[in-house]
Short mmCIF file of C-alpha atoms and ligand atoms in Angstrom, two decimals:
data_model
loop_
_atom_site.label_atom_id
_atom_site.label_comp_id
_atom_site.label_asym_id
_atom_site.label_seq_id
_atom_site.Cartn_x
_atom_site.Cartn_y
_atom_site.Cartn_z
CA MET A 1 131.77 85.36 67.08
CA SER A 2 129.75 83.74 64.35
CA LYS A 3 127.86 85.98 61.97
CA ALA A 4 124.16 86.65 62.29
CA ARG A 5 122.27 84.44 59.90
CA VAL A 6 119.36 86.04 58.08
CA LEU A 7 116.89 83.88 56.19
CA THR A 8 113.91 84.81 54.07
CA GLY A 9 111.49 82.75 52.01
CA ILE A 10 109.65 84.03 48.97
CA THR A 11 106.46 82.16 48.10
CA THR A 12 106.43 81.55 44.39
CA THR A 13 102.95 82.61 43.46
CA GLY A 14 101.83 85.61 41.47
CA THR A 15 103.74 88.27 39.57
CA PRO A 16 105.71 90.78 41.68
CA HIS A 17 104.31 94.33 41.66
CA LEU A 18 105.64 97.73 42.70
CA GLY A 19 104.24 97.24 46.22
CA ASN A 20 106.27 94.04 46.67
CA TYR A 21 109.31 95.82 45.25
CA VAL A 22 109.17 98.80 47.58
CA GLY A 23 107.94 96.95 50.66
CA ALA A 24 109.96 93.75 50.49
CA ILE A 25 112.31 93.11 47.58
CA ARG A 26 114.26 96.36 47.52
CA PRO A 27 114.94 96.42 51.31
CA ALA A 28 115.83 92.71 51.33
CA ILE A 29 118.33 93.09 48.50
CA GLU A 30 119.86 96.11 50.27
CA ALA A 31 120.13 94.09 53.47
CA SER A 32 121.82 91.23 51.59
CA GLN A 33 124.70 93.57 50.76
CA ASN A 34 125.62 93.87 54.42
CA GLN A 35 128.95 92.02 54.90
CA ASP A 36 128.31 91.37 58.58
CA VAL A 37 125.51 88.92 58.01
CA GLN A 38 125.20 85.64 56.24
CA SER A 39 122.07 85.67 54.07
CA PHE A 40 119.86 82.82 52.93
CA TYR A 41 117.15 83.60 50.35
CA PHE A 42 114.99 80.87 48.99
CA LEU A 43 112.10 80.30 46.62
CA ALA A 44 109.39 78.70 48.74
CA ASP A 45 107.88 76.52 46.02
CA PHE A 46 106.49 73.92 48.42
CA HIS A 47 104.60 76.78 50.06
CA ALA A 48 103.26 77.76 46.66
CA LEU A 49 101.40 74.42 46.47
CA ILE A 50 99.25 75.49 49.42
CA LYS A 51 97.69 78.35 47.49
CA CYS A 52 98.06 77.28 43.88
CA HIS A 53 97.10 73.99 42.27
CA ASP A 54 97.87 75.04 38.71
CA PRO A 55 101.21 73.40 37.79
CA GLU A 56 101.94 75.77 34.93
CA GLN A 57 101.41 78.75 37.16
CA VAL A 58 103.62 77.37 39.94
CA HIS A 59 106.37 76.75 37.44
CA ARG A 60 106.05 80.11 35.70
CA SER A 61 105.94 82.00 39.00
CA THR A 62 109.04 80.25 40.24
CA THR A 63 110.90 81.22 37.09
CA GLU A 64 109.66 84.82 37.17
CA ILE A 65 110.42 85.31 40.82
CA ALA A 66 113.92 83.88 40.51
CA ALA A 67 114.51 86.22 37.58
CA THR A 68 113.10 89.19 39.49
CA TRP A 69 115.43 88.83 42.47
CA LEU A 70 118.48 88.20 40.31
CA ALA A 71 117.66 91.06 37.97
CA LEU A 72 117.31 93.45 40.89
CA GLY A 73 120.76 92.67 42.16
CA LEU A 74 120.60 89.69 44.53
CA ASP A 75 124.10 88.30 44.22
CA PRO A 76 124.08 84.47 44.24
CA GLU A 77 127.83 84.44 44.90
CA LYS A 78 127.43 86.39 48.13
CA VAL A 79 124.18 85.00 49.46
CA VAL A 80 122.85 81.48 49.53
CA PHE A 81 120.04 81.61 46.97
CA TYR A 82 118.19 78.33 46.51
CA ARG A 83 114.88 76.66 45.80
CA GLN A 84 113.20 74.96 48.74
CA SER A 85 112.33 71.85 46.78
CA ASP A 86 116.00 71.25 45.95
CA ILE A 87 116.73 70.65 49.60
CA PRO A 88 115.37 67.20 50.50
CA GLU A 89 116.40 67.71 54.11
CA ILE A 90 113.63 70.29 54.55
CA PRO A 91 110.60 68.01 54.13
CA GLU A 92 112.35 65.37 56.18
CA LEU A 93 112.96 67.78 59.03
CA CYS A 94 109.40 69.03 58.59
CA TRP A 95 108.11 65.55 59.44
CA MET A 96 110.23 65.34 62.58
CA LEU A 97 108.98 68.74 63.63
CA ASN A 98 105.37 67.72 62.86
CA CYS A 99 105.85 65.00 65.45
CA MET A 100 106.90 67.62 68.03
CA ALA A 101 104.38 70.35 67.13
CA ALA A 102 101.22 70.52 69.19
CA LYS A 103 98.01 70.38 67.18
CA GLY A 104 96.61 73.00 69.52
CA LEU A 105 99.37 75.39 68.42
CA MET A 106 98.38 74.98 64.79
CA ASN A 107 94.71 75.61 65.66
CA ARG A 108 95.79 79.14 66.54
CA ALA A 109 97.54 79.93 63.24
CA HIS A 110 96.09 83.03 61.56
CA ALA A 111 95.76 81.61 58.05
CA TYR A 112 93.84 78.58 59.34
CA LYS A 113 91.67 80.66 61.64
CA ALA A 114 90.82 83.05 58.82
CA ALA A 115 89.70 80.13 56.64
CA VAL A 116 87.53 78.78 59.45
CA ALA A 117 86.00 82.19 60.12
CA ALA A 118 85.18 82.63 56.44
CA ASN A 119 83.53 79.19 56.39
CA GLU A 120 81.48 80.01 59.48
CA GLU A 121 80.34 83.25 57.95
CA ALA A 122 79.32 81.43 54.76
CA GLY A 123 77.46 78.75 56.75
CA GLU A 124 79.82 76.05 55.51
CA ASP A 125 81.46 73.25 57.45
CA THR A 126 84.33 74.83 59.42
CA ASP A 127 86.99 72.83 57.61
CA PHE A 128 85.53 73.27 54.11
CA GLY A 129 88.42 73.69 51.65
CA VAL A 130 91.08 73.52 54.37
CA THR A 131 93.91 71.22 53.32
CA MET A 132 96.52 69.75 55.63
CA GLY A 133 98.98 71.91 53.70
CA LEU A 134 97.24 75.08 54.85
CA TYR A 135 96.74 73.75 58.36
CA SER A 136 100.32 72.65 58.99
CA TYR A 137 102.03 75.34 56.97
CA PRO A 138 103.70 76.93 60.01
CA VAL A 139 105.52 73.62 60.57
CA LEU A 140 107.00 73.71 57.07
CA MET A 141 108.02 77.28 57.68
CA ALA A 142 109.63 76.22 60.96
CA ALA A 143 111.61 73.60 59.06
CA ASP A 144 112.76 76.22 56.55
CA ILE A 145 114.04 78.40 59.36
CA LEU A 146 115.47 75.83 61.74
CA MET A 147 117.16 73.83 58.97
CA PHE A 148 119.69 76.66 58.62
CA ASN A 149 119.77 77.80 62.21
CA ALA A 150 118.69 81.25 61.16
CA THR A 151 119.04 83.84 63.89
CA GLN A 152 116.97 86.53 62.17
CA VAL A 153 113.95 86.20 59.96
CA PRO A 154 112.82 89.42 58.26
CA VAL A 155 109.06 89.17 57.78
CA GLY A 156 105.92 91.17 57.42
CA LYS A 157 103.70 91.61 60.46
CA ASP A 158 101.42 88.78 59.34
CA GLN A 159 104.28 86.32 59.63
CA ILE A 160 105.52 87.12 63.15
CA GLN A 161 103.28 84.45 64.59
CA HIS A 162 104.86 81.81 62.39
CA VAL A 163 108.34 82.66 63.60
CA GLU A 164 107.10 82.41 67.18
CA MET A 165 105.66 78.99 66.36
CA ALA A 166 109.05 77.97 64.97
CA ARG A 167 110.58 79.00 68.32
CA ASP A 168 108.02 76.96 70.20
CA ILE A 169 108.61 73.87 68.07
CA ALA A 170 112.42 74.30 68.24
CA GLY A 171 112.18 74.58 72.03
CA ARG A 172 110.28 71.33 72.29
CA PHE A 173 112.67 69.50 70.02
CA ASN A 174 115.70 70.82 71.92
CA HIS A 175 114.13 70.00 75.26
CA HIS A 176 113.38 66.45 74.21
CA TYR A 177 116.35 65.53 71.98
CA GLY A 178 119.11 67.93 73.02
CA GLU A 179 120.21 71.32 71.68
CA HIS A 180 120.03 71.17 67.89
CA PHE A 181 118.38 74.45 66.95
CA VAL A 182 119.03 78.10 67.69
CA MET A 183 116.04 80.27 68.50
CA PRO A 184 115.14 82.46 65.51
CA GLU A 185 113.88 86.00 65.88
CA ALA A 186 111.37 87.77 63.66
CA VAL A 187 112.65 91.11 62.40
CA VAL A 188 109.94 93.52 61.34
CA ASP A 189 110.92 96.73 59.62
CA ASP A 190 108.31 99.37 60.37
CA LYS A 191 110.00 101.92 58.15
CA VAL A 192 109.40 100.28 54.78
CA ALA A 193 106.74 101.91 52.72
CA VAL A 194 103.36 100.34 52.15
CA LEU A 195 102.50 101.39 48.65
CA GLN A 196 99.04 102.47 47.55
CA GLY A 197 97.54 100.88 44.48
CA LEU A 198 95.69 102.31 41.46
CA ASP A 199 92.52 102.85 43.50
CA GLY A 200 94.26 104.34 46.58
CA ARG A 201 93.93 101.25 48.75
CA LYS A 202 97.02 99.25 49.70
CA MET A 203 98.58 97.81 46.52
CA SER A 204 97.67 94.14 46.64
CA LYS A 205 96.97 91.34 44.27
CA SER A 206 93.73 90.59 46.09
CA TYR A 207 92.40 94.07 45.32
CA GLY A 208 93.39 93.87 41.64
CA ASN A 209 94.94 97.34 41.88
CA THR A 210 98.58 96.58 41.28
CA ILE A 211 101.22 97.88 38.90
CA PRO A 212 103.35 94.86 37.91
CA LEU A 213 107.06 95.40 38.36
CA PHE A 214 108.36 94.55 34.94
CA LEU A 215 106.05 95.95 32.35
CA THR A 216 107.08 97.32 28.99
CA GLU A 217 107.51 101.09 29.02
CA LYS A 218 104.25 101.50 27.19
CA GLN A 219 102.34 99.36 29.66
CA LEU A 220 104.01 101.01 32.63
CA LYS A 221 102.91 104.42 31.34
CA LYS A 222 99.37 103.10 30.81
CA HIS A 223 99.18 101.76 34.35
CA ILE A 224 100.50 104.96 35.90
CA ASN A 225 97.91 106.91 33.93
CA LYS A 226 95.23 104.74 35.55
CA ILE A 227 96.14 105.87 39.09
CA LYS A 228 93.02 107.46 40.54
CA THR A 229 93.12 111.27 40.96
CA ASN A 230 90.45 113.91 41.46
CA LEU A 231 88.93 116.54 39.22
CA LEU A 232 91.20 119.42 40.18
CA GLU A 233 92.33 121.42 37.16
CA PRO A 234 95.89 122.45 36.23
CA GLY A 235 96.74 125.45 38.39
CA ASP A 236 94.54 124.29 41.30
CA PRO A 237 96.65 123.51 44.39
CA LYS A 238 96.64 119.79 45.15
CA ASP A 239 97.08 117.92 48.42
CA PRO A 240 100.19 115.70 48.20
CA ASP A 241 99.35 113.81 51.36
CA THR A 242 96.13 112.31 50.05
CA SER A 243 97.45 111.58 46.55
CA THR A 244 98.53 108.13 45.37
CA VAL A 245 100.59 109.75 42.64
CA PHE A 246 102.56 111.61 45.25
CA GLN A 247 102.81 108.58 47.51
CA VAL A 248 104.31 106.41 44.78
CA TRP A 249 106.62 109.28 43.80
CA GLN A 250 107.91 109.41 47.37
CA ALA A 251 108.75 105.69 47.33
CA PHE A 252 111.07 106.18 44.36
CA ALA A 253 112.36 109.71 44.78
CA THR A 254 115.25 111.24 46.69
CA GLU A 255 114.41 113.60 49.55
CA GLN A 256 115.06 116.59 47.34
CA GLN A 257 112.86 115.25 44.55
CA THR A 258 110.11 114.62 47.11
CA ALA A 259 110.32 118.15 48.44
CA ASP A 260 110.22 119.54 44.89
CA MET A 261 107.19 117.48 43.96
CA ARG A 262 105.41 118.54 47.17
CA GLN A 263 105.94 122.16 46.10
CA ALA A 264 104.76 121.39 42.57
CA PHE A 265 101.52 119.95 44.01
CA LEU A 266 100.95 123.07 46.07
CA ASP A 267 101.66 125.14 42.95
CA GLY A 268 98.98 123.27 41.04
CA ILE A 269 100.88 120.88 38.81
CA ALA A 270 98.50 119.18 36.29
CA TRP A 271 97.71 115.54 36.98
CA GLY A 272 98.90 114.63 33.51
CA GLU A 273 102.25 116.30 34.11
CA ALA A 274 102.69 114.72 37.57
CA LYS A 275 102.00 111.28 36.12
CA LYS A 276 104.39 111.88 33.25
CA GLN A 277 107.15 112.73 35.71
CA LEU A 278 106.24 109.74 37.89
CA PHE A 279 106.49 107.42 34.89
CA GLU A 280 109.93 108.81 34.06
CA LEU A 281 111.18 108.38 37.62
CA VAL A 282 109.91 104.80 38.05
CA ASN A 283 110.97 103.82 34.56
CA GLU A 284 114.49 105.11 35.20
CA GLU A 285 114.85 103.08 38.41
CA LEU A 286 113.63 99.89 36.77
CA ARG A 287 114.99 100.16 33.24
CA GLU A 288 118.24 98.26 33.61
CA ALA A 289 116.74 95.61 35.87
CA ARG A 290 113.94 95.12 33.35
CA GLU A 291 116.53 94.40 30.63
CA ARG A 292 118.35 91.93 32.87
CA TYR A 293 114.99 90.33 33.75
CA GLN A 294 114.17 89.74 30.12
CA GLU A 295 117.65 88.29 29.51
CA LEU A 296 117.31 85.95 32.47
CA LEU A 297 113.86 84.74 31.37
CA ALA A 298 115.29 84.03 27.95
CA ASN A 299 117.98 81.87 29.55
CA PRO A 300 116.36 79.60 32.14
CA LYS A 301 119.35 77.23 31.88
CA HIS A 302 121.60 79.88 33.40
CA MET A 303 119.17 80.51 36.24
CA GLU A 304 118.84 76.79 36.86
CA GLU A 305 122.63 76.56 37.19
CA LEU A 306 122.65 79.38 39.71
CA LEU A 307 119.94 77.60 41.72
CA GLN A 308 121.88 74.35 41.64
CA MET A 309 124.95 76.16 42.91
CA GLY A 310 122.78 77.62 45.69
CA ALA A 311 121.35 74.21 46.52
CA GLU A 312 124.84 72.80 46.88
CA LYS A 313 125.82 75.58 49.28
CA ALA A 314 122.56 75.21 51.21
CA ARG A 315 122.92 71.46 51.54
CA SER A 316 126.37 71.83 53.03
CA TYR A 317 124.47 73.23 56.02
CA SER A 318 121.27 71.17 55.95
CA ALA A 319 122.76 67.72 55.38
CA PRO A 320 124.95 67.56 58.54
CA LEU A 321 122.23 69.12 60.70
CA LEU A 322 119.62 66.68 59.46
CA GLN A 323 122.02 63.79 60.05
CA ALA A 324 122.41 64.91 63.64
CA CYS A 325 118.62 65.16 64.02
CA ARG A 326 118.12 61.67 62.60
CA GLU A 327 120.53 60.23 65.10
CA ALA A 328 118.98 62.23 67.89
CA VAL A 329 115.50 60.84 67.25
CA GLY A 330 116.76 57.26 66.91
CA ILE A 331 116.85 56.86 63.14
CA ARG A 332 120.23 55.32 62.37
CA PRO A 333 121.76 52.13 60.96
CA LEU A 334 121.02 48.97 62.96
CA THR A 335 124.74 48.49 63.50
CA LYS A 336 125.28 51.82 65.26
N1 LIG B 401 105.27 82.23 54.58
C1 LIG B 401 106.09 83.31 54.04
C2 LIG B 401 105.20 84.28 53.34
O1 LIG B 401 104.11 83.94 52.91
C3 LIG B 401 107.13 82.74 53.09
C4 LIG B 401 108.08 81.82 53.79
C5 LIG B 401 108.10 80.47 53.71
C6 LIG B 401 109.07 82.20 54.73
N2 LIG B 401 109.08 79.96 54.52
C7 LIG B 401 109.71 80.98 55.16
C8 LIG B 401 109.49 83.44 55.23
C9 LIG B 401 110.73 81.03 56.08
C10 LIG B 401 110.54 83.44 56.17
C11 LIG B 401 111.12 82.24 56.58
O2 LIG B 401 105.60 85.44 53.18
#
C-alpha cells in the first residue's frame, strides 16, 4: 500500500507569532515526524502576492518563515520542503485547472465573498480592490494540492472549503481527461489550542495583539508583561479559566505544571510572579530554536541550498504528472 501523502502550504506573509506556533507550526512539525506518511511542506510565495504587494516584505517573510520551520525542527531530509515558485509545473497546472474550474464555484469562495460584502457595506463597487489573484486563489491552491496527489491536507477551518473546491476541480478534470488526480481530504485538528493574545482576544496579526515567536529574551519578557490582567492583589485568589496568562501557560506546560499553576492561581499568586514564571517556561521552550533561527538567517545561502534540494525532490513528482496532463489535454509535439 502506498503511504498517505500529507501536504501543507505556508503563505509567506507576516512574522510568525506564538499563536501560529501553538496552533499550526508545532503540531505540523510533530506530524512530519510520523514515519507512516510522506510529507510535503511548501512556502506558498505565489499566494503571498495576493495579499502583499511590497517586494521587500515578500522576500523577507519568505526567508523568515523558511528559517522558522527549519529552526523548529522540520527535517528537510525527511520531508519534501520546497518553495512554490521553484516548481514551474504548479502555475502551468493551475492554468489547466482554471480551464476546468467553474466561475460559479469561485463566486462562492469565502475570501472573495468577504471582500464583496465589505465593499457593499462601504457603499463601494462590489469588485473594488478585488484582483484576479484573490478571486481565483482556490484554483492555485488546487494546483498545489493536486500536483502532488496529496491524500490529506491539514488545514484550519477557514480552508476546508478550498480543499473541497480542489476535489470538485479534480473530479471535473478526471471526468473529462481520464484519472490523473487523487481526491484530497481536508484534515482539521480540533484539539490544537487557539491562543489568546495580549488583550485576551484570539492572538492574531489583524488584532495587533501578538507575541512574535522569535524575540530577544528582553523583548519576550516585555511582551509577556503586557498581557492584560485585572487588579487583583497578591494573595487574592485568581480565576485561571478567564486568564490569558494561564491560557498561554497551558499551551506550553506539561499536565503537572498546568495543575500546579492552577493551584497557584487559586492560592493567589501575584500577577508579576505568574508572568515571570510564564516567561521562563516559554523562553525555555524556544531558546534553542531561537539560536538556530538566528544562525539560519545569518546564512541564507545554506537555506537556499536546502530549498533547491527540496525543489529537486518535488519536481521528481510534479514533472511526470504535468507531462501526463499536457498529453491528456492535447498539448504535445506535432509529431506525436
Ligand atoms: N491558503 C492557505 C492558507 O492561507 C495556504 C496554502 C496555499 C495551502 N496552498 C495550499 C494550504 C495548499 C494547504 C494546501 O493558510
